[in-house]
Short mmCIF file of C-alpha atoms in Angstrom, two decimals:
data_model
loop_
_atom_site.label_atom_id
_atom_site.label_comp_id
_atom_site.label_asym_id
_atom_site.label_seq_id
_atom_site.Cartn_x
_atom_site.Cartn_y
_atom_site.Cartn_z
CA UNK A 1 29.02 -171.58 -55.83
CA UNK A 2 30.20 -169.78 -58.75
CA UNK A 3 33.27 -166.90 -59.04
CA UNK A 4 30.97 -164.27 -57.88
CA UNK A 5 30.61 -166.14 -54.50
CA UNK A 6 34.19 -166.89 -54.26
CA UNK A 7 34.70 -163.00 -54.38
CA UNK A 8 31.66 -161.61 -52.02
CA UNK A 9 33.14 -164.73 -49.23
CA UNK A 10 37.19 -163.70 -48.97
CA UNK A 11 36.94 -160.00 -48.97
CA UNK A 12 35.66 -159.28 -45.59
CA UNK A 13 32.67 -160.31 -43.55
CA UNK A 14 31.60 -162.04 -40.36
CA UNK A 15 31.72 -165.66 -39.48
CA UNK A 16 28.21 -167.18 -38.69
CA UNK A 17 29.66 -167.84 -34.89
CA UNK A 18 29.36 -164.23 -33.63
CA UNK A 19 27.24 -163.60 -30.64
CA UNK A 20 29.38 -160.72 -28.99
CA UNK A 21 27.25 -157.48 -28.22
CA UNK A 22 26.74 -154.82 -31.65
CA UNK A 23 25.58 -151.78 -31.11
CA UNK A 24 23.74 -151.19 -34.49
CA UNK A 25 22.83 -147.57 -33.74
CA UNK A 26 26.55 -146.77 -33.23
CA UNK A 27 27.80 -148.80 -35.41
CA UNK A 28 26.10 -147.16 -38.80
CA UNK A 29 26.05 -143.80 -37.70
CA UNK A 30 28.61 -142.14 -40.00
CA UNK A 31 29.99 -140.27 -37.61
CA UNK A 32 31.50 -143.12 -36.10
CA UNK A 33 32.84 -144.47 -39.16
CA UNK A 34 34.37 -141.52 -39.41
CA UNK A 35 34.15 -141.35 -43.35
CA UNK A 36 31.99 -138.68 -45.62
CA UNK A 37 29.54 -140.06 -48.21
CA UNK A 38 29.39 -144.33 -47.25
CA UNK A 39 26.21 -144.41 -46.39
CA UNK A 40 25.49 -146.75 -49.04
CA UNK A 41 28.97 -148.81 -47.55
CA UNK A 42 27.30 -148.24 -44.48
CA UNK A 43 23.65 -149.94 -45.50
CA UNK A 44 25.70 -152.90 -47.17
CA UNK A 45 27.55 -153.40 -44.09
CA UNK A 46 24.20 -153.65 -41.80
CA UNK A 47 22.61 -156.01 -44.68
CA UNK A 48 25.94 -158.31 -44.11
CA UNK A 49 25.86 -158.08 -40.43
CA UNK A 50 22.27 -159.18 -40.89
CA UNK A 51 21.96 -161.60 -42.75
CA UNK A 52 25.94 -163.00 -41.81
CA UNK A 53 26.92 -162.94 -45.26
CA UNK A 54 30.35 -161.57 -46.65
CA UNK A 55 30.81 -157.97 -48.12
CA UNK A 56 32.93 -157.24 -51.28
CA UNK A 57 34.41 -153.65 -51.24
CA UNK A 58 36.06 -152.68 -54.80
CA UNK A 59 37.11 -149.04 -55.91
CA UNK A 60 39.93 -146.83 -56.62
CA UNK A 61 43.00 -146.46 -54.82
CA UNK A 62 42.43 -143.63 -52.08
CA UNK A 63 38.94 -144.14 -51.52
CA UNK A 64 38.94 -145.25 -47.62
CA UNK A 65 37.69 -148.91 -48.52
CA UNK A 66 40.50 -149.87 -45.89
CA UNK A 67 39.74 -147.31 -43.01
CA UNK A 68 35.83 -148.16 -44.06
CA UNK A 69 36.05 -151.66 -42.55
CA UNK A 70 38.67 -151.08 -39.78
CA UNK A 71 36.26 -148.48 -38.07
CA UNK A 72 33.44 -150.60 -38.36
CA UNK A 73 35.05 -153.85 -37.09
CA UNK A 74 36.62 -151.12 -33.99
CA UNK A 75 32.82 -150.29 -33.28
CA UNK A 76 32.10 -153.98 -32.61
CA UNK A 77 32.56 -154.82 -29.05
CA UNK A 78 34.25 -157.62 -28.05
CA UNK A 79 34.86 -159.02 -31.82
CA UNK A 80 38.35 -160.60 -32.64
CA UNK A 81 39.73 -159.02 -36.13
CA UNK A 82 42.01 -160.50 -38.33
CA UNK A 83 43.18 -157.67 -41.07
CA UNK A 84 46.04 -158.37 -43.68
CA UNK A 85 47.26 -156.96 -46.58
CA UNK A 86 48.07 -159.70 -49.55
CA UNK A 87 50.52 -159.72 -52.04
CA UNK A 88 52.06 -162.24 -54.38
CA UNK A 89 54.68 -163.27 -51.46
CA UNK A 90 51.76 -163.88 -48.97
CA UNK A 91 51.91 -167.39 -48.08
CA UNK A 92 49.52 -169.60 -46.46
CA UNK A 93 51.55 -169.39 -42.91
CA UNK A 94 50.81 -165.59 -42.78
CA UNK A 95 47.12 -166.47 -43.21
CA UNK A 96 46.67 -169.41 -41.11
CA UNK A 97 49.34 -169.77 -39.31
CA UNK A 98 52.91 -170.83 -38.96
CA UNK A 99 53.65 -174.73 -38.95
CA UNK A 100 54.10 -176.31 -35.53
CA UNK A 101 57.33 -177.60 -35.62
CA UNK A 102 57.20 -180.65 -33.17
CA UNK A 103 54.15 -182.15 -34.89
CA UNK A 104 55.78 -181.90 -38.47
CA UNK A 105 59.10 -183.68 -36.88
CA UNK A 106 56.40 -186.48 -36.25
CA UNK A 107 55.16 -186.48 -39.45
CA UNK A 108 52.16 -184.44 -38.92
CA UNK A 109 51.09 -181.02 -40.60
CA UNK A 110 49.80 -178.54 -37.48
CA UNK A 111 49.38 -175.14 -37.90
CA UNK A 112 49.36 -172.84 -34.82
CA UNK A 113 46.16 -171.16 -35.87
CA UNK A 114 45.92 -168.37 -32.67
CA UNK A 115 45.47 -164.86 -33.89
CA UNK A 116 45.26 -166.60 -37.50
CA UNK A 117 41.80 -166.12 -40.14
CA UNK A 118 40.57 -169.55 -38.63
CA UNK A 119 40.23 -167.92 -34.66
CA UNK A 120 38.74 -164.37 -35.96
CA UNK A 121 35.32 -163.03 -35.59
CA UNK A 122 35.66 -160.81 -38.47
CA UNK A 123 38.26 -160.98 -41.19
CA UNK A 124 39.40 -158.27 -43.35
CA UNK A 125 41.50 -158.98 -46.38
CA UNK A 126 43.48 -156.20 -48.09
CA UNK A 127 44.07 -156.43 -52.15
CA UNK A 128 42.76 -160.06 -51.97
CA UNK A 129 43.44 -160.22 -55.84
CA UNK A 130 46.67 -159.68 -55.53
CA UNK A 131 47.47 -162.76 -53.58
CA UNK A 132 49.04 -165.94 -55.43
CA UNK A 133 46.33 -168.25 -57.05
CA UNK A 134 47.38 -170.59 -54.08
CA UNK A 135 46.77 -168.18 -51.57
CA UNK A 136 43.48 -167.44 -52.96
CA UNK A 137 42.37 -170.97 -53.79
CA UNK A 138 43.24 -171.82 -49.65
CA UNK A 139 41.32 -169.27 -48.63
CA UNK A 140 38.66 -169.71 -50.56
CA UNK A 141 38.45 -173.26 -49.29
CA UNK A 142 38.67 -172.58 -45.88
CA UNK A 143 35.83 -169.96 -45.83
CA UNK A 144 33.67 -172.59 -47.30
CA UNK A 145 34.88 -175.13 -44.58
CA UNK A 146 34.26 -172.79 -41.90
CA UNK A 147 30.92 -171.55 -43.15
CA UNK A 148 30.47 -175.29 -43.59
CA UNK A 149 30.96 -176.08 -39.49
CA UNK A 150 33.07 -178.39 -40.84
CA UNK A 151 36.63 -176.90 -39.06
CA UNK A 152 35.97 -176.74 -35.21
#
């Protein structure tokens, strides 16, 4: 997979391992979304859901992209979110997890990954491009991974 991939897979979208109950009808009525003129958000969000790919969301500042996904993963019943906004100071620990403590006194690297990206249904991250080249690089790997079947 080339850069464009690495973009449309760390924005937002839905793991493969969602079965929870989706109202469709509800979900892209605009009305519910709350926001004027995303119908075309709206359609790209259904074609996601569908086919359990990843949805990319650039524009200008002010333009709702952030209240766009929040009321759409709040019209999902039942999903687990994880939202965060990254900046150059975001660390892997905010993403994943903090570091378990006991294990690392024995020499082991644990993270305590509840509530973290690697437990959520749906993930939505915030300025993505402004995150450190590490930050993006391990989140980019772990998408793969998880998309992969590999982690859990």
């Amino acid at each position: 997979p080339g850069l464009t991939r690495w973009h449309q897979a760390v924005v937002s979208g839905s793991r493969c391992v969602f079965y929870g109950k989706i109202d469709y009808s509800k979900l892209f009525s605009s009305s519910v979304l709350g926001l004027v003129d995303r119908e075309r958000e709206a359609k790209q969000l259904m074609y996601a859901l569908f086919t359990r790919e990843h949805m990319l969301m650039m524009g200008l500042a002010g333009t709702a992209k952030s209240q766009f996904a929040t009321n759409a993963f709040s019209a999902i019943d039942g999903a687990s979110v994880f939202q965060i906004h990254l900046t150059k100071q975001t660390t892997e620990e905010y993403v994943f997890g903090p570091l378990n403590i006991v294990e690392l006194k024995k020499g082991n690297i644990v993270h305590n990954t509840q509530n973290s990206i690697l437990e959520a249904d749906f993930v939505f991250l915030d300025e993505f491009f402004d995150a450190s080249d590490v930050t993006q690089r391990t989140i980019y790997f772990s998408i793969v991974i998880v998309n992969e079947s590999i982690l859990k």
